[in-house]
CSV table of C-alpha atoms in Angstrom, one decimal:
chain,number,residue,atom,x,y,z
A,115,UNK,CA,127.5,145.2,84.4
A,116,UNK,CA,127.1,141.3,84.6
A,117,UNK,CA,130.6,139.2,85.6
A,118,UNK,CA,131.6,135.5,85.8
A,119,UNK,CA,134.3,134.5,88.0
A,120,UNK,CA,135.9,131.4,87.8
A,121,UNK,CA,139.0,129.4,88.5
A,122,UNK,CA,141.1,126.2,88.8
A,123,UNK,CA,140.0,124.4,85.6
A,124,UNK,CA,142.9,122.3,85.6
A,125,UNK,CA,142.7,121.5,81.7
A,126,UNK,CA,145.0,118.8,80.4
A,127,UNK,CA,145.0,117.3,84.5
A,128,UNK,CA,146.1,113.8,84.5
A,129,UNK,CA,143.1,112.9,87.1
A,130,UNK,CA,145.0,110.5,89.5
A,131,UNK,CA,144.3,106.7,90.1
A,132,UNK,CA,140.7,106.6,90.5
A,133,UNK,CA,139.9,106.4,87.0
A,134,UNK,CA,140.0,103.9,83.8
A,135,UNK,CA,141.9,105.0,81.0
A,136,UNK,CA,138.6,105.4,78.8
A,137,UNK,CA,137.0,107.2,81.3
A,138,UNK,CA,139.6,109.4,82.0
A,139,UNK,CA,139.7,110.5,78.6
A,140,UNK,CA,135.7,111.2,78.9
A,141,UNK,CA,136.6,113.3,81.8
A,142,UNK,CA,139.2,115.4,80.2
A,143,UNK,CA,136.8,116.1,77.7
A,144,UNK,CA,134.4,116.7,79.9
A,145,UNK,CA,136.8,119.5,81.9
A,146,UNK,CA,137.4,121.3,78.6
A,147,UNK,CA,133.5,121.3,78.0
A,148,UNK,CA,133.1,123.2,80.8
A,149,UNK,CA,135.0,125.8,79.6
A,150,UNK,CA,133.0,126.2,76.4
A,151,UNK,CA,129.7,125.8,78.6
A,152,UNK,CA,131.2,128.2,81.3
A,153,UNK,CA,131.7,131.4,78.3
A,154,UNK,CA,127.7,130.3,76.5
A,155,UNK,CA,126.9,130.9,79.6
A,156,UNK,CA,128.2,134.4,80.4
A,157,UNK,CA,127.6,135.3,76.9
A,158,UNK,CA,123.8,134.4,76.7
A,159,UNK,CA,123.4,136.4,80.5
A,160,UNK,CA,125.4,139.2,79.4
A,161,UNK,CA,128.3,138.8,81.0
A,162,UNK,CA,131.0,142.4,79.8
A,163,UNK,CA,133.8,139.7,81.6
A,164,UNK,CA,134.6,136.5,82.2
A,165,UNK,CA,137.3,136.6,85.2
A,166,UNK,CA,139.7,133.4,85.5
A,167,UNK,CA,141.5,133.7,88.8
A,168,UNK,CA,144.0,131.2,87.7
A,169,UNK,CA,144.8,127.5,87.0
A,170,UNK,CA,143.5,127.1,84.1
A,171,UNK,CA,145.5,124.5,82.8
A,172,UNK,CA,147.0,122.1,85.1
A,173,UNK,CA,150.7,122.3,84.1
A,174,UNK,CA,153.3,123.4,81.4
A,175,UNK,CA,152.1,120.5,78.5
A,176,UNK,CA,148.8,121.8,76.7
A,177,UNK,CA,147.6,119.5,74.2
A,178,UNK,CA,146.7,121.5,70.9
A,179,UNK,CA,143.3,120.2,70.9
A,180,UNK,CA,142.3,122.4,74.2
A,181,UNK,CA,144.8,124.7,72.9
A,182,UNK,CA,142.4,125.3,69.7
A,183,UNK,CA,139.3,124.8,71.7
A,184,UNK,CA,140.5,127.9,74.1
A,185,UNK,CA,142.2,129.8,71.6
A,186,UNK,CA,138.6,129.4,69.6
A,187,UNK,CA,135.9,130.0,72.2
A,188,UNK,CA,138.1,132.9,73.0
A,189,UNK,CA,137.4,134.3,69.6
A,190,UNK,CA,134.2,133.3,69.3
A,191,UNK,CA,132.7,135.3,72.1
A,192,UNK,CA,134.6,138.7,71.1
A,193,UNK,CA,131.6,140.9,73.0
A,194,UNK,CA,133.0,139.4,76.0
A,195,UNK,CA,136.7,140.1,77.6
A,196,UNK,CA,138.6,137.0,79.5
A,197,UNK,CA,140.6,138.5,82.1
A,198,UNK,CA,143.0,135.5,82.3
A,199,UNK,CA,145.4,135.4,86.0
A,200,UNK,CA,147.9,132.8,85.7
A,201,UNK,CA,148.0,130.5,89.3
A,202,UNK,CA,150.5,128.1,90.7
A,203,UNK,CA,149.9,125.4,88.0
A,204,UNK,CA,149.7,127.8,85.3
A,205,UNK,CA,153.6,127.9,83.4
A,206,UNK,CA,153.9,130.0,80.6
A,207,UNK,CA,151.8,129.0,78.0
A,208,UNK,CA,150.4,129.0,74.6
A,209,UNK,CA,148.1,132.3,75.4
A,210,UNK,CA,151.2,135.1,76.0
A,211,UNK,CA,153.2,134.3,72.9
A,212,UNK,CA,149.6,133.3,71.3
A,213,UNK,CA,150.7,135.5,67.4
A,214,UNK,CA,148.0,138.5,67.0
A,215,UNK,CA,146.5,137.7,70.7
A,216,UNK,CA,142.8,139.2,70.2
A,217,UNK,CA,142.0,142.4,71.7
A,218,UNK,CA,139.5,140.4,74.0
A,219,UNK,CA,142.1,138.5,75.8
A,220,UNK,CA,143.1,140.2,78.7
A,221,UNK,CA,146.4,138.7,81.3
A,222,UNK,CA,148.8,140.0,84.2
A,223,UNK,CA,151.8,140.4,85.1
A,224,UNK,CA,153.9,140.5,88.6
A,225,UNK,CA,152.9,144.5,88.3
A,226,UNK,CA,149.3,145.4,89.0
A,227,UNK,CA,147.3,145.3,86.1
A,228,UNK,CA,144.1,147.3,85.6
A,229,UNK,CA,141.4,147.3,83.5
A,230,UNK,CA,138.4,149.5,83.4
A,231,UNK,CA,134.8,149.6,81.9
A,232,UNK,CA,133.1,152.5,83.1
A,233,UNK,CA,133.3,153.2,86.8
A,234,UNK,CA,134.0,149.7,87.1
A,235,UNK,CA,137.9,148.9,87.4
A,236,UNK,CA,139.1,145.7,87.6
A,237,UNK,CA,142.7,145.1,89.1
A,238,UNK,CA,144.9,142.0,89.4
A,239,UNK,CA,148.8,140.7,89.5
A,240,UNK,CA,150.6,137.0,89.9
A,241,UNK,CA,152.5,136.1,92.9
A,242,UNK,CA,156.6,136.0,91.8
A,243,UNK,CA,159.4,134.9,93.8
A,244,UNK,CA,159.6,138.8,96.0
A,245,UNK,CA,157.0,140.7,94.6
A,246,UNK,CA,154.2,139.8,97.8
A,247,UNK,CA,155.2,142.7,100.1
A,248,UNK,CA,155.3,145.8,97.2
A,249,UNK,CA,152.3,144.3,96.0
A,250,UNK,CA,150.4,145.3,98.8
A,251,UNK,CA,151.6,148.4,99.2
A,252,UNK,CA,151.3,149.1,95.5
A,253,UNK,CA,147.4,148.7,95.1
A,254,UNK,CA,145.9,152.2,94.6
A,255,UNK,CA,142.1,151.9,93.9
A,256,UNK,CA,139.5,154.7,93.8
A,257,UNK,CA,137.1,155.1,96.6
A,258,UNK,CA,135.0,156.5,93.8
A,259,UNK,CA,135.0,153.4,91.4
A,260,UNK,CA,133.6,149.9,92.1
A,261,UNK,CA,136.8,148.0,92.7
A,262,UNK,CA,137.4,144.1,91.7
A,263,UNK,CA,140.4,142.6,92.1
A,264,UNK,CA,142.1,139.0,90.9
A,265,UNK,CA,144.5,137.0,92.7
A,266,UNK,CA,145.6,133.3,93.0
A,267,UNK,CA,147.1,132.2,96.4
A,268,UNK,CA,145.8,130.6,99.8
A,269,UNK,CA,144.8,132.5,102.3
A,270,UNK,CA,146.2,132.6,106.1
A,271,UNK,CA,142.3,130.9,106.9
A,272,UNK,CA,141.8,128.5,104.2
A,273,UNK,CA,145.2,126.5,103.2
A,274,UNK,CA,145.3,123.6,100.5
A,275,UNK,CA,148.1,121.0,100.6
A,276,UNK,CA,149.7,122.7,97.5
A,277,UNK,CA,152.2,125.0,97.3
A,278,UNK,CA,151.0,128.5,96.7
A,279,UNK,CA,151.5,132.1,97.7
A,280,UNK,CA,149.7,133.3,100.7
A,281,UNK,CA,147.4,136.1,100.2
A,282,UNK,CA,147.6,138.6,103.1
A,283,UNK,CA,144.0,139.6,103.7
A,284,UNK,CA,145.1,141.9,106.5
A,285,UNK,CA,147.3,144.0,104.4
A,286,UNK,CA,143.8,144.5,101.3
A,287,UNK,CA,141.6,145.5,103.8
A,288,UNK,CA,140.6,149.5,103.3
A,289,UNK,CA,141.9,149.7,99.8
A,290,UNK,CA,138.7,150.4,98.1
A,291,UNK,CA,138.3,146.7,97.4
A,292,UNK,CA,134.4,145.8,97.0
A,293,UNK,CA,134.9,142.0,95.3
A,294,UNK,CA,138.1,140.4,95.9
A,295,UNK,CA,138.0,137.9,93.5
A,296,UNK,CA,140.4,134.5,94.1
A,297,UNK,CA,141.6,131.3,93.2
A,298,UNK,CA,143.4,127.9,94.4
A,299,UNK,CA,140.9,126.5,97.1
A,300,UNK,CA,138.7,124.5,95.2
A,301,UNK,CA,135.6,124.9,96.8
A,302,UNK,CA,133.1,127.8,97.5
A,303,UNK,CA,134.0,130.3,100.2
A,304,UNK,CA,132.9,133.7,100.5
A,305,UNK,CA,133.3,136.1,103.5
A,306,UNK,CA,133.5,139.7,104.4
A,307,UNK,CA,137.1,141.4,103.9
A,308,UNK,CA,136.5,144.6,105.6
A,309,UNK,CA,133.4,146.7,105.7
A,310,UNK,CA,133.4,147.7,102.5
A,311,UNK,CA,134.0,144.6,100.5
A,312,UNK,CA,134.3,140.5,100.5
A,313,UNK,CA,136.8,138.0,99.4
A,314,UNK,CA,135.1,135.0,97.5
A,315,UNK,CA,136.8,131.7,96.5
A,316,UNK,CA,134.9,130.4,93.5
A,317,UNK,CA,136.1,126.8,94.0
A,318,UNK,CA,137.0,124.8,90.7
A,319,UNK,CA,134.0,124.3,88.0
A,320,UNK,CA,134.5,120.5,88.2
A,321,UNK,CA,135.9,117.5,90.6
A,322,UNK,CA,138.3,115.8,89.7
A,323,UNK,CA,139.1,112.9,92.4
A,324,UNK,CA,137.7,112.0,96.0
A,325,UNK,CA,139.2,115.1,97.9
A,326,UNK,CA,136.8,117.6,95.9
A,327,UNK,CA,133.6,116.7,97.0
A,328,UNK,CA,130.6,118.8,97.0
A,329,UNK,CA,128.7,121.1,94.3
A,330,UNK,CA,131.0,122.9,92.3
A,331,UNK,CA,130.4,125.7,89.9
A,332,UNK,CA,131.7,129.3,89.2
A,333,UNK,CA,129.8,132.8,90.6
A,334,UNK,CA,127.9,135.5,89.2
A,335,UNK,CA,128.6,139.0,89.8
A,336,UNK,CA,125.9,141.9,89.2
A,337,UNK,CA,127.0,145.2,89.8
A,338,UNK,CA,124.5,147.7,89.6
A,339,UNK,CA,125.1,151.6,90.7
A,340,UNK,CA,128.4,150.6,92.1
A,341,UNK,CA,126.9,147.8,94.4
A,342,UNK,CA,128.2,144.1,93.8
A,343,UNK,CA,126.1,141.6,94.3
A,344,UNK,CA,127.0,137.4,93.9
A,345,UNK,CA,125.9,134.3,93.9
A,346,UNK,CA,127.0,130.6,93.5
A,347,UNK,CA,126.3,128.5,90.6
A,348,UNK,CA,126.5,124.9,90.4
A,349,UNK,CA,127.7,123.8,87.1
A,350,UNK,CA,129.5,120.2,87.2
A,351,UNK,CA,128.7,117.4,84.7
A,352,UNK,CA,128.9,115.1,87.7
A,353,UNK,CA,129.2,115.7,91.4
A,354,UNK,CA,131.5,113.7,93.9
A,355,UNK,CA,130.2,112.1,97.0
A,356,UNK,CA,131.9,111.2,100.7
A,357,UNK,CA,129.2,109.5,102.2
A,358,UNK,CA,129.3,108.3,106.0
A,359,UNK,CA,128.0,104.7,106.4
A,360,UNK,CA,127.4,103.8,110.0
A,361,UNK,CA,128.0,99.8,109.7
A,362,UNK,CA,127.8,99.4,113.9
A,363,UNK,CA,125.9,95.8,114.6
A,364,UNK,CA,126.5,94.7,110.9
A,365,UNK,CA,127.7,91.5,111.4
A,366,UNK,CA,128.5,89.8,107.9
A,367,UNK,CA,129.1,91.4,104.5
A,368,UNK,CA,126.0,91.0,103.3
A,369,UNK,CA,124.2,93.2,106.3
A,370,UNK,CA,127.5,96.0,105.4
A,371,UNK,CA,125.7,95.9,101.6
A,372,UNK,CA,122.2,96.6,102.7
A,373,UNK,CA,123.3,99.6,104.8
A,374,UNK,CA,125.4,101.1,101.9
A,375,UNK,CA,122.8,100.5,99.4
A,376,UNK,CA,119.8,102.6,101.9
A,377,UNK,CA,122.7,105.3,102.1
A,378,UNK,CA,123.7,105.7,98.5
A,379,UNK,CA,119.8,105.0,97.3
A,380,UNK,CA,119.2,108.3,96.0
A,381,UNK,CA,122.7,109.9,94.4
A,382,UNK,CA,122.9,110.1,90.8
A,383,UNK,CA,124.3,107.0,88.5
A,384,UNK,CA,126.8,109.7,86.5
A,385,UNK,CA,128.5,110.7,89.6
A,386,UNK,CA,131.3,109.6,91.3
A,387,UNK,CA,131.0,108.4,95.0
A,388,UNK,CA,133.4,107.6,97.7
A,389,UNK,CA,131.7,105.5,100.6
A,390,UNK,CA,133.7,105.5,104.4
A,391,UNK,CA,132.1,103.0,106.6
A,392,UNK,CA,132.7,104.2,110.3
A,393,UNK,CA,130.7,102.4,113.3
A,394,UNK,CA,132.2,100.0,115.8
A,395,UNK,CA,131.8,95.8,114.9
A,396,UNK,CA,132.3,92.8,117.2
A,397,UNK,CA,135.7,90.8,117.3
A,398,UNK,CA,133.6,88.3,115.2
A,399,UNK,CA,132.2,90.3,112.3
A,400,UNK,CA,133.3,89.9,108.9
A,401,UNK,CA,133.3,92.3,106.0
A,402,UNK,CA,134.5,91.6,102.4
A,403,UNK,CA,136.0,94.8,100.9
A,404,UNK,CA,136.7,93.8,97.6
A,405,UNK,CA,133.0,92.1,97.1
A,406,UNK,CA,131.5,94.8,97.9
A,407,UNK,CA,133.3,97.5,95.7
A,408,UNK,CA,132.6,95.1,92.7
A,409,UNK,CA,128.7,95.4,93.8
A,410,UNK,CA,128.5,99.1,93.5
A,411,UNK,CA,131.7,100.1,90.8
A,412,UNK,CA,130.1,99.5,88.1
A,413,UNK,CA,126.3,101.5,89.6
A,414,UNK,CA,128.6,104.5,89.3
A,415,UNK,CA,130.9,106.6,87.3
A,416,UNK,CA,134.0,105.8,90.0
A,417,UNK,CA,133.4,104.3,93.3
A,418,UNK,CA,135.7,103.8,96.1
A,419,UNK,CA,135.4,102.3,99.5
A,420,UNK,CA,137.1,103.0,102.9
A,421,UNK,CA,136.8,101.9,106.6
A,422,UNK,CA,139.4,102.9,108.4
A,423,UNK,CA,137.0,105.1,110.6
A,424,UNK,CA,135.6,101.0,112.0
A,425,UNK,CA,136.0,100.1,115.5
A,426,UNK,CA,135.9,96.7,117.4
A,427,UNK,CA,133.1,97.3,120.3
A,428,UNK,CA,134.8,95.6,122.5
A,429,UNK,CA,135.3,95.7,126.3
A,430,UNK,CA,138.4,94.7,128.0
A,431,UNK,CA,137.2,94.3,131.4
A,432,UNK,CA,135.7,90.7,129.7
A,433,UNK,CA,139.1,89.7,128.8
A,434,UNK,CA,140.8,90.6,132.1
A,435,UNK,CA,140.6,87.1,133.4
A,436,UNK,CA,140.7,84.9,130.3
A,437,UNK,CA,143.8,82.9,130.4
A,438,UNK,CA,143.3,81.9,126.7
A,439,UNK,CA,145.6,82.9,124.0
A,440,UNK,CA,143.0,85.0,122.7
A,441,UNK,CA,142.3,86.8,125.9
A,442,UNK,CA,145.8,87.6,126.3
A,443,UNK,CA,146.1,88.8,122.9
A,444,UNK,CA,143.7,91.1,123.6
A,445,UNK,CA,145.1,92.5,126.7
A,446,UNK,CA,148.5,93.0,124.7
A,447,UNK,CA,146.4,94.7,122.1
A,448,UNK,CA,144.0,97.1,124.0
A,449,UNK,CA,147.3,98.0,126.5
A,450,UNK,CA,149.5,98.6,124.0
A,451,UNK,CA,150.2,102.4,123.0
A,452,UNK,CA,148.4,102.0,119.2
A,453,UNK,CA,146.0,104.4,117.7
A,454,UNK,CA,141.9,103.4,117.1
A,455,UNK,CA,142.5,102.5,114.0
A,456,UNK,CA,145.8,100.3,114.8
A,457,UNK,CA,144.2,98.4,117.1
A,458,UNK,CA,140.9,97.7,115.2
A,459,UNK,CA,143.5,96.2,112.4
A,460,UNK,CA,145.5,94.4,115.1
A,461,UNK,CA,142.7,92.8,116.5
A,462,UNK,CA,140.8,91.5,113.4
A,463,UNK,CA,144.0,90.2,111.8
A,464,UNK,CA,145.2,88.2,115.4
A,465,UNK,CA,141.7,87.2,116.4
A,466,UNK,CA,141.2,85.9,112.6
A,467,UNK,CA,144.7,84.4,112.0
A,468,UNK,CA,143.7,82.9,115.4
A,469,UNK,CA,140.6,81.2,114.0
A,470,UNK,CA,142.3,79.6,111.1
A,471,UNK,CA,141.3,82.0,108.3
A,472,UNK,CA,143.8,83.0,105.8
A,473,UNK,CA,145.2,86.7,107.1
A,474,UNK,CA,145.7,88.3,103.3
A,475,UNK,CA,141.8,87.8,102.5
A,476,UNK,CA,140.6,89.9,105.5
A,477,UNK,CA,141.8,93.1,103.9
């Protein structure tokens, strides 16, 4: 029996700040593709199921054109059952009142639900306000049977800024459970529960701003006299990039270009890349933010820049007897109880305020 698992689509997401208006219409289309992609895939590997561990849409609003592309791809692959979990951004939606819901379509409720093809059974409830404890205690699972089950919640080990149930690891080990199947951390993860079974986060199918970096894809279950086996399977349109760029020595704004351009030489034009220059600079080195985004937006599908990771390389001992008011606004500076980066942003804005320039275009 051949599974997919994913989760955290996020269709109809409003994709933050990082984005154009045009091109955040291309990647909402581009979310909803990979939905469509996501079920030709299962379908032309054989896939029995397609498991959705939750998020699935990003809130309560569903526009009806993903409504009709769901509701459609759905009915078009009707060999194939959607186990559909609702998460933490899923509301009620179209697909539980959905009028003569196909026999295909598959959901949960706050009670364990369980499915079963063969000696395969395949079990899964949503989180409600109270229902965490009992759930545990509730799970009965055959020793006999090869035992999925689908929930949406953070775990005590990986936590996400969100709001979400915690799912109690401790209290699933020895219930018969040989693929835990999860959603809500939106990247890969997958680790042993107990000795019979693992937990796997399939991470989201697609990025959608700077804090999901990384491949992203769903995974691929086999199971095969009872034994599961998995693996991960990149699927993004586009991937998104947080690449390091170590600007120490860099002197001017146009040395800071060539190091990001030997960095970022070889990622893909379609992606979307976030560059953080770290390093530490001298007192005297200059660096043009705002040029040097416009050099590189437009190589990419989004691009961002950040340096708050900069250092001055400086050393105080060489200021300890300079009676200038630049030596002593150093001393202040380096004495005074500020953080790395504080300091850094202290110093370049006195030292160049102190040199005539214009404070406002340093930054």
């Amino acid at each position: 029996m051949k599974l997919l698992h994913c989760a955290d689509l996020h269709l109809d997401s409003a994709l933050g700040a990082n984005l154009d208006s045009e091109k955040k219409k291309q990647r909402k289309s581009e979310l909803l593709e990979i939905f469509v992609r996501m079920a030709e895939y299962a379908s032309e590997h054989g896939a029995k199921v397609c498991l959705i561990a939750g998020d699935l849409f990003d809130g309560r609003y569903v526009t009806k054109r993903t409504q009709n592309m769901v509701k459609e791809t759905i009915l078009r692959f009707s060999a194939m059952d959607f186990l559909y979990l609702k998460g933490n951004h899923d509301a009620e939606n179209f697909l539980e009142v959905w009028e003569d819901r196909p026999s295909n379509l598959k959901l949960f409720g706050t009670d364990w639900s369980y499915y079963r093809y063969g000696d395969v059974v395949i079990a899964g409830a949503e989180f409600s306000d109270g229902n965490a404890g009992r759930l545990y205690d509730s799970l009965l699972l055959n020793r006999n049977d090869c035992n999925i089950v689908l929930l949406h919640g953070q775990t005590e080990k990986y936590r996400s800024a969100e709001k979400a149930e915690t799912v109690s690891l401790g209290a699933l080990k020895n219930k018969n459970i040989d693929y835990l199947a999860l959603g809500h951390i939106h990247s890969y993860r997958c680790e042993p529960l107990d000795a019979r079974g693992v937990y796997c986060y399939c991470g989201c199918p697609e990025g959608r701003g700077f804090d999901e970096c990384g491949e992203k894809g769903f995974v691929w279950l086999e199971i095969e006299e009872k034994t599961v086996s998995h693996r991960f399977v990149p699927f993004a349109f586009r991937t998104i990039h947080e690449v390091p760029v170590d600007i120490s020595g860099a002197e001017t704004t146009f040395s800071v270009e060539q190091r990001i351009r030997d960095v970022i030489a070889e990622l893909p034009v379609k992606d979307l890349v976030k560059v953080a220059l770290t390093g530490k600079v001298s007192l005297s080195a200059e660096r043009d933010l705002q040029y040097l985004t416009g050099r590189f937006e437009k190589q990419f599908f989004a691009f961002k820049m950040v340096d708050r990771e900069v250092g001055i390389a400086i050393r105080p001992e060489e200021y300890e007897n300079d009676i200038s008011l630049r030596g002593e606004f150093i001393r202040l500076v380096m004495q005074g109880n500020y953080t790395e980066e504080e300091k850094r942003m202290l110093l370049e804005l006195g030292i160049r305020a102190l040199e005539g320039e214009e404070v406002e275009s340093c930054f």
